[in-house]
Amino acid sequence: MSETTEKKRVYGIDLGTTYSAIAFINDDGKPEIIPNSDNERITPSVVFFEEPSEEGKVGNVVVGKIAKESAKTDPTRVIAFVKQEMGTGWTKELDGITLNPEKVSSYILRRLAGDAMR
């Protein structure tokens, strides 16, 4: 491969009901799971919305292990198992914002992509 040719990686995401993961095809043609920022191969598909500084805005969004642990102390601000709600019309109102499964899933996907880019 020449210096001007940059090899591109092919990524795949498993957006699961309980856990999610991202992998790429390595140089041997085999899938390789990318560890998340917690150095784990899978990320809990759980989203925690910290309280926002003002109404109508989303506060800090936490995805994964910390979000799952936050369900014990602040369950009203945690969304889990959202994949099973896809296509059902399910929504949740939180801090004046309506969340649907696709929006919540987008936070999980961003976390996975962010972990792959670090």
Tab-separated table of N, CA and C in Angstrom:
chain	number	residue	atom	x	y	z
A	1	MET	N	0.855	-1.165	0.000
A	1	MET	CA	0.000	0.000	0.000
A	1	MET	C	0.907	1.236	0.000
A	2	SER	N	0.610	2.180	-0.874
A	2	SER	CA	1.432	3.381	-0.966
A	2	SER	C	1.134	4.315	0.201
A	3	GLU	N	2.020	5.293	0.401
A	3	GLU	CA	1.836	6.247	1.481
A	3	GLU	C	0.596	7.097	1.286
A	4	THR	N	0.176	7.298	0.044
A	4	THR	CA	-0.990	8.139	-0.225
A	4	THR	C	-2.298	7.366	-0.118
A	5	THR	N	-2.213	6.050	-0.091
A	5	THR	CA	-3.416	5.229	0.020
A	5	THR	C	-3.685	4.941	1.487
A	6	GLU	N	-4.849	5.345	1.941
A	6	GLU	CA	-5.211	5.115	3.334
A	6	GLU	C	-6.206	3.971	3.375
A	7	LYS	N	-5.903	2.962	4.170
A	7	LYS	CA	-6.794	1.821	4.289
A	7	LYS	C	-7.985	2.203	5.161
A	8	LYS	N	-9.164	1.891	4.685
A	8	LYS	CA	-10.383	2.224	5.421
A	8	LYS	C	-10.848	1.007	6.208
A	9	ARG	N	-11.362	1.266	7.393
A	9	ARG	CA	-11.903	0.195	8.221
A	9	ARG	C	-13.395	0.058	7.965
A	10	VAL	N	-13.866	-1.147	8.070
A	10	VAL	CA	-15.295	-1.421	7.992
A	10	VAL	C	-15.757	-1.736	9.410
A	11	TYR	N	-16.776	-0.992	9.890
A	11	TYR	CA	-17.291	-1.164	11.240
A	11	TYR	C	-18.676	-1.802	11.201
A	12	GLY	N	-18.999	-2.483	12.254
A	12	GLY	CA	-20.341	-3.023	12.444
A	12	GLY	C	-20.780	-2.768	13.870
A	13	ILE	N	-22.060	-2.452	14.021
A	13	ILE	CA	-22.605	-2.173	15.348
A	13	ILE	C	-23.726	-3.148	15.653
A	14	ASP	N	-23.682	-3.711	16.845
A	14	ASP	CA	-24.781	-4.525	17.351
A	14	ASP	C	-25.486	-3.672	18.399
A	15	LEU	N	-26.615	-3.078	18.001
A	15	LEU	CA	-27.426	-2.295	18.926
A	15	LEU	C	-28.395	-3.265	19.587
A	16	GLY	N	-28.046	-3.710	20.763
A	16	GLY	CA	-28.835	-4.728	21.436
A	16	GLY	C	-29.817	-4.155	22.437
A	17	THR	N	-30.762	-4.974	22.829
A	17	THR	CA	-31.763	-4.564	23.808
A	17	THR	C	-31.130	-4.308	25.167
A	18	THR	N	-30.196	-5.165	25.571
A	18	THR	CA	-29.564	-5.003	26.884
A	18	THR	C	-28.119	-4.525	26.801
A	19	TYR	N	-27.379	-4.966	25.798
A	19	TYR	CA	-25.986	-4.561	25.605
A	19	TYR	C	-25.739	-4.291	24.127
A	20	SER	N	-24.770	-3.416	23.857
A	20	SER	CA	-24.393	-3.083	22.486
A	20	SER	C	-22.882	-3.179	22.344
A	21	ALA	N	-22.436	-3.292	21.089
A	21	ALA	CA	-20.998	-3.386	20.831
A	21	ALA	C	-20.700	-2.850	19.435
A	22	ILE	N	-19.440	-2.477	19.229
A	22	ILE	CA	-18.967	-2.057	17.910
A	22	ILE	C	-17.705	-2.851	17.602
A	23	ALA	N	-17.585	-3.253	16.348
A	23	ALA	CA	-16.435	-4.045	15.924
A	23	ALA	C	-15.969	-3.553	14.563
A	24	PHE	N	-14.779	-3.979	14.178
A	24	PHE	CA	-14.265	-3.676	12.843
A	24	PHE	C	-13.652	-4.946	12.268
A	25	ILE	N	-13.439	-4.935	10.973
A	25	ILE	CA	-12.780	-6.052	10.316
A	25	ILE	C	-11.276	-5.766	10.346
A	26	ASN	N	-10.521	-6.650	10.998
A	26	ASN	CA	-9.080	-6.427	11.133
A	26	ASN	C	-8.338	-6.834	9.856
A	27	ASP	N	-7.028	-6.697	9.870
A	27	ASP	CA	-6.210	-6.986	8.685
A	27	ASP	C	-6.280	-8.444	8.253
A	28	ASP	N	-6.683	-9.332	9.159
A	28	ASP	CA	-6.832	-10.748	8.828
A	28	ASP	C	-8.230	-11.067	8.313
A	29	GLY	N	-9.083	-10.042	8.198
A	29	GLY	CA	-10.443	-10.256	7.698
A	29	GLY	C	-11.402	-10.775	8.750
A	30	LYS	N	-11.023	-10.668	10.008
A	30	LYS	CA	-11.858	-11.169	11.102
A	30	LYS	C	-12.439	-9.989	11.894
A	31	PRO	N	-13.664	-10.153	12.405
A	31	PRO	CA	-14.232	-9.080	13.232
A	31	PRO	C	-13.511	-8.991	14.574
A	32	GLU	N	-13.291	-7.759	15.015
A	32	GLU	CA	-12.622	-7.519	16.287
A	32	GLU	C	-13.428	-6.473	17.058
A	33	ILE	N	-13.919	-6.862	18.223
A	33	ILE	CA	-14.709	-5.938	19.040
A	33	ILE	C	-13.800	-4.887	19.646
A	34	ILE	N	-14.261	-3.643	19.602
A	34	ILE	CA	-13.506	-2.519	20.155
A	34	ILE	C	-13.958	-2.303	21.606
A	35	PRO	N	-13.044	-2.376	22.553
A	35	PRO	CA	-13.428	-2.115	23.944
A	35	PRO	C	-13.910	-0.673	24.110
A	36	ASN	N	-14.868	-0.495	25.005
A	36	ASN	CA	-15.375	0.858	25.262
A	36	ASN	C	-14.428	1.604	26.203
A	37	SER	N	-14.795	2.810	26.581
A	37	SER	CA	-13.920	3.618	27.446
A	37	SER	C	-13.804	3.047	28.857
A	38	ASP	N	-14.661	2.082	29.204
A	38	ASP	CA	-14.539	1.370	30.476
A	38	ASP	C	-13.676	0.125	30.315
A	39	ASN	N	-13.082	-0.039	29.123
A	39	ASN	CA	-12.261	-1.192	28.749
A	39	ASN	C	-13.044	-2.507	28.793
A	40	GLU	N	-14.323	-2.428	28.436
A	40	GLU	CA	-15.172	-3.617	28.354
A	40	GLU	C	-15.612	-3.805	26.908
A	41	ARG	N	-15.858	-5.054	26.524
A	41	ARG	CA	-16.217	-5.364	25.139
A	41	ARG	C	-17.674	-5.075	24.810
A	42	ILE	N	-18.495	-4.952	25.807
A	42	ILE	CA	-19.904	-4.627	25.573
A	42	ILE	C	-20.288	-3.429	26.447
A	43	THR	N	-21.261	-2.668	25.950
A	43	THR	CA	-21.728	-1.474	26.638
A	43	THR	C	-23.197	-1.654	26.977
A	44	PRO	N	-23.601	-1.484	28.218
A	44	PRO	CA	-25.031	-1.571	28.530
A	44	PRO	C	-25.827	-0.562	27.687
A	45	SER	N	-26.920	-1.014	27.107
A	45	SER	CA	-27.787	-0.152	26.288
A	45	SER	C	-28.731	0.619	27.203
A	46	VAL	N	-28.152	1.413	28.059
A	46	VAL	CA	-28.878	2.162	29.080
A	46	VAL	C	-28.441	3.624	28.993
A	47	VAL	N	-29.422	4.536	29.097
A	47	VAL	CA	-29.139	5.962	28.976
A	47	VAL	C	-29.669	6.680	30.213
A	48	PHE	N	-28.810	7.503	30.806
A	48	PHE	CA	-29.159	8.305	31.972
A	48	PHE	C	-29.089	9.770	31.569
A	49	PHE	N	-30.158	10.502	31.866
A	49	PHE	CA	-30.225	11.916	31.554
A	49	PHE	C	-30.049	12.707	32.848
A	50	GLU	N	-28.881	13.339	32.991
A	50	GLU	CA	-28.658	14.171	34.168
A	50	GLU	C	-29.587	15.380	34.083
A	51	GLU	N	-29.866	15.977	35.225
A	51	GLU	CA	-30.769	17.131	35.242
A	51	GLU	C	-30.158	18.274	34.440
A	52	PRO	N	-30.967	18.901	33.580
A	52	PRO	CA	-30.443	20.006	32.771
A	52	PRO	C	-30.354	21.295	33.574
A	53	SER	N	-29.604	22.230	33.047
A	53	SER	CA	-29.484	23.525	33.719
A	53	SER	C	-30.709	24.390	33.457
A	54	GLU	N	-31.480	24.087	32.390
A	54	GLU	CA	-32.704	24.836	32.120
A	54	GLU	C	-33.746	23.941	31.455
A	55	GLU	N	-35.012	24.278	31.675
A	55	GLU	CA	-36.144	23.518	31.144
A	55	GLU	C	-36.108	23.506	29.615
A	56	GLY	N	-36.487	22.381	29.045
A	56	GLY	CA	-36.548	22.272	27.593
A	56	GLY	C	-35.223	21.925	26.945
A	57	LYS	N	-34.217	21.660	27.754
A	57	LYS	CA	-32.907	21.262	27.225
A	57	LYS	C	-32.544	19.912	27.816
A	58	VAL	N	-31.822	19.139	27.032
A	58	VAL	CA	-31.340	17.856	27.521
A	58	VAL	C	-30.100	18.119	28.367
A	59	GLY	N	-30.080	17.533	29.556
A	59	GLY	CA	-28.889	17.628	30.397
A	59	GLY	C	-27.810	16.719	29.848
A	60	ASN	N	-26.746	16.569	30.566
A	60	ASN	CA	-25.678	15.663	30.157
A	60	ASN	C	-26.251	14.252	30.012
A	61	VAL	N	-25.894	13.583	28.934
A	61	VAL	CA	-26.388	12.235	28.655
A	61	VAL	C	-25.259	11.252	28.925
A	62	VAL	N	-25.538	10.266	29.769
A	62	VAL	CA	-24.558	9.247	30.136
A	62	VAL	C	-25.068	7.907	29.628
A	63	VAL	N	-24.203	7.175	28.933
A	63	VAL	CA	-24.574	5.880	28.356
A	63	VAL	C	-23.657	4.808	28.921
A	64	GLY	N	-24.224	3.659	29.221
A	64	GLY	CA	-23.403	2.517	29.604
A	64	GLY	C	-23.476	2.152	31.067
A	65	LYS	N	-22.331	1.748	31.583
A	65	LYS	CA	-22.221	1.204	32.942
A	65	LYS	C	-22.709	2.200	34.010
A	66	ILE	N	-22.281	3.454	33.909
A	66	ILE	CA	-22.690	4.457	34.901
A	66	ILE	C	-24.193	4.701	34.802
A	67	ALA	N	-24.719	4.720	33.589
A	67	ALA	CA	-26.163	4.897	33.408
A	67	ALA	C	-26.926	3.744	34.058
A	68	LYS	N	-26.429	2.544	33.865
A	68	LYS	CA	-27.078	1.363	34.460
A	68	LYS	C	-27.059	1.448	35.984
A	69	GLU	N	-25.949	1.881	36.550
A	69	GLU	CA	-25.845	2.029	38.002
A	69	GLU	C	-26.756	3.153	38.505
A	70	SER	N	-26.953	4.182	37.691
A	70	SER	CA	-27.810	5.312	38.074
A	70	SER	C	-29.273	4.912	38.185
A	71	ALA	N	-29.652	3.811	37.557
A	71	ALA	CA	-31.035	3.328	37.638
A	71	ALA	C	-31.414	2.984	39.078
A	72	LYS	N	-30.437	2.667	39.906
A	72	LYS	CA	-30.701	2.328	41.304
A	72	LYS	C	-31.045	3.567	42.126
A	73	THR	N	-30.408	4.695	41.804
A	73	THR	CA	-30.587	5.900	42.605
A	73	THR	C	-31.551	6.915	41.989
A	74	ASP	N	-31.708	6.894	40.665
A	74	ASP	CA	-32.559	7.875	39.985
A	74	ASP	C	-33.272	7.233	38.793
A	75	PRO	N	-34.119	6.234	39.043
A	75	PRO	CA	-34.727	5.464	37.953
A	75	PRO	C	-35.605	6.271	36.999
A	76	THR	N	-36.141	7.398	37.439
A	76	THR	CA	-37.011	8.181	36.555
A	76	THR	C	-36.223	8.881	35.454
A	77	ARG	N	-34.903	8.958	35.587
A	77	ARG	CA	-34.077	9.635	34.589
A	77	ARG	C	-33.274	8.648	33.744
A	78	VAL	N	-33.590	7.362	33.861
A	78	VAL	CA	-32.880	6.310	33.140
A	78	VAL	C	-33.836	5.617	32.170
A	79	ILE	N	-33.329	5.362	30.968
A	79	ILE	CA	-34.102	4.608	29.977
A	79	ILE	C	-33.287	3.388	29.580
A	80	ALA	N	-33.900	2.218	29.707
A	80	ALA	CA	-33.273	0.951	29.340
A	80	ALA	C	-34.278	0.144	28.508
A	81	PHE	N	-33.802	-0.856	27.819
A	81	PHE	CA	-34.635	-1.745	27.007
A	81	PHE	C	-35.421	-0.984	25.944
A	82	VAL	N	-34.882	0.127	25.465
A	82	VAL	CA	-35.612	0.972	24.526
A	82	VAL	C	-35.765	0.311	23.158
A	83	LYS	N	-34.868	-0.592	22.813
A	83	LYS	CA	-34.943	-1.234	21.499
A	83	LYS	C	-36.265	-1.969	21.309
A	84	GLN	N	-36.777	-2.550	22.375
A	84	GLN	CA	-38.035	-3.290	22.256
A	84	GLN	C	-39.232	-2.373	22.021
A	85	GLU	N	-39.030	-1.066	22.175
A	85	GLU	CA	-40.110	-0.101	21.946
A	85	GLU	C	-40.111	0.461	20.518
A	86	MET	N	-39.129	0.089	19.714
A	86	MET	CA	-39.056	0.581	18.329
A	86	MET	C	-40.352	0.240	17.591
A	87	GLY	N	-40.914	1.239	16.942
A	87	GLY	CA	-42.104	1.033	16.122
A	87	GLY	C	-43.414	0.963	16.890
A	88	THR	N	-43.382	1.186	18.197
A	88	THR	CA	-44.613	1.055	18.995
A	88	THR	C	-45.292	2.392	19.263
A	89	GLY	N	-44.631	3.491	18.969
A	89	GLY	CA	-45.177	4.801	19.300
A	89	GLY	C	-44.834	5.245	20.713
A	90	TRP	N	-43.997	4.489	21.396
A	90	TRP	CA	-43.579	4.804	22.761
A	90	TRP	C	-42.838	6.135	22.793
A	91	THR	N	-43.127	6.935	23.806
A	91	THR	CA	-42.363	8.159	24.063
A	91	THR	C	-42.237	8.347	25.566
A	92	LYS	N	-41.276	9.168	25.945
A	92	LYS	CA	-41.114	9.546	27.351
A	92	LYS	C	-40.846	11.038	27.384
A	93	GLU	N	-41.571	11.728	28.234
A	93	GLU	CA	-41.385	13.159	28.427
A	93	GLU	C	-40.413	13.346	29.585
A	94	LEU	N	-39.354	14.114	29.340
A	94	LEU	CA	-38.350	14.347	30.366
A	94	LEU	C	-37.827	15.767	30.205
A	95	ASP	N	-38.021	16.579	31.225
A	95	ASP	CA	-37.546	17.967	31.221
A	95	ASP	C	-38.100	18.769	30.042
A	96	GLY	N	-39.348	18.491	29.678
A	96	GLY	CA	-39.985	19.226	28.597
A	96	GLY	C	-39.585	18.762	27.208
A	97	ILE	N	-38.894	17.655	27.130
A	97	ILE	CA	-38.462	17.102	25.845
A	97	ILE	C	-39.086	15.726	25.678
A	98	THR	N	-39.634	15.475	24.490
A	98	THR	CA	-40.205	14.171	24.185
A	98	THR	C	-39.129	13.302	23.556
A	99	LEU	N	-38.871	12.175	24.183
A	99	LEU	CA	-37.881	11.220	23.688
A	99	LEU	C	-38.595	10.022	23.096
A	100	ASN	N	-38.141	9.563	21.937
A	100	ASN	CA	-38.670	8.336	21.340
A	100	ASN	C	-37.530	7.315	21.257
A	101	PRO	N	-37.818	6.070	20.919
A	101	PRO	CA	-36.763	5.048	20.895
A	101	PRO	C	-35.599	5.381	19.961
A	102	GLU	N	-35.911	5.999	18.834
A	102	GLU	CA	-34.850	6.333	17.884
A	102	GLU	C	-33.892	7.376	18.461
A	103	LYS	N	-34.435	8.367	19.148
A	103	LYS	CA	-33.595	9.405	19.756
A	103	LYS	C	-32.726	8.815	20.865
A	104	VAL	N	-33.329	7.995	21.714
A	104	VAL	CA	-32.571	7.379	22.805
A	104	VAL	C	-31.480	6.470	22.228
A	105	SER	N	-31.822	5.706	21.193
A	105	SER	CA	-30.835	4.824	20.550
A	105	SER	C	-29.695	5.616	19.939
A	106	SER	N	-29.986	6.834	19.468
A	106	SER	CA	-28.929	7.650	18.863
A	106	SER	C	-27.842	7.988	19.888
A	107	TYR	N	-28.216	8.135	21.140
A	107	TYR	CA	-27.217	8.400	22.180
A	107	TYR	C	-26.316	7.176	22.382
A	108	ILE	N	-26.906	5.995	22.319
A	108	ILE	CA	-26.119	4.760	22.451
A	108	ILE	C	-25.161	4.634	21.266
A	109	LEU	N	-25.667	4.887	20.070
A	109	LEU	CA	-24.831	4.792	18.874
A	109	LEU	C	-23.685	5.801	18.904
A	110	ARG	N	-23.960	7.006	19.391
A	110	ARG	CA	-22.894	8.012	19.505
A	110	ARG	C	-21.806	7.561	20.470
A	111	ARG	N	-22.218	6.942	21.562
A	111	ARG	CA	-21.231	6.436	22.534
A	111	ARG	C	-20.347	5.373	21.883
A	112	LEU	N	-20.975	4.443	21.164
A	112	LEU	CA	-20.207	3.382	20.519
A	112	LEU	C	-19.236	3.956	19.481
A	113	ALA	N	-19.723	4.884	18.663
A	113	ALA	CA	-18.868	5.500	17.639
A	113	ALA	C	-17.737	6.287	18.298
A	114	GLY	N	-18.040	6.996	19.376
A	114	GLY	CA	-17.016	7.741	20.094
A	114	GLY	C	-15.941	6.826	20.662
A	115	ASP	N	-16.369	5.695	21.195
A	115	ASP	CA	-15.412	4.733	21.736
A	115	ASP	C	-14.519	4.171	20.621
A	116	ALA	N	-15.075	3.990	19.437
A	116	ALA	CA	-14.303	3.446	18.311
A	116	ALA	C	-13.275	4.458	17.806
A	117	MET	N	-13.553	5.742	17.972
A	117	MET	CA	-12.673	6.780	17.438
A	117	MET	C	-11.572	7.190	18.404
A	118	ARG	N	-11.630	6.745	19.646
A	118	ARG	CA	-10.610	7.176	20.605
A	118	ARG	C	-9.344	6.380	20.459
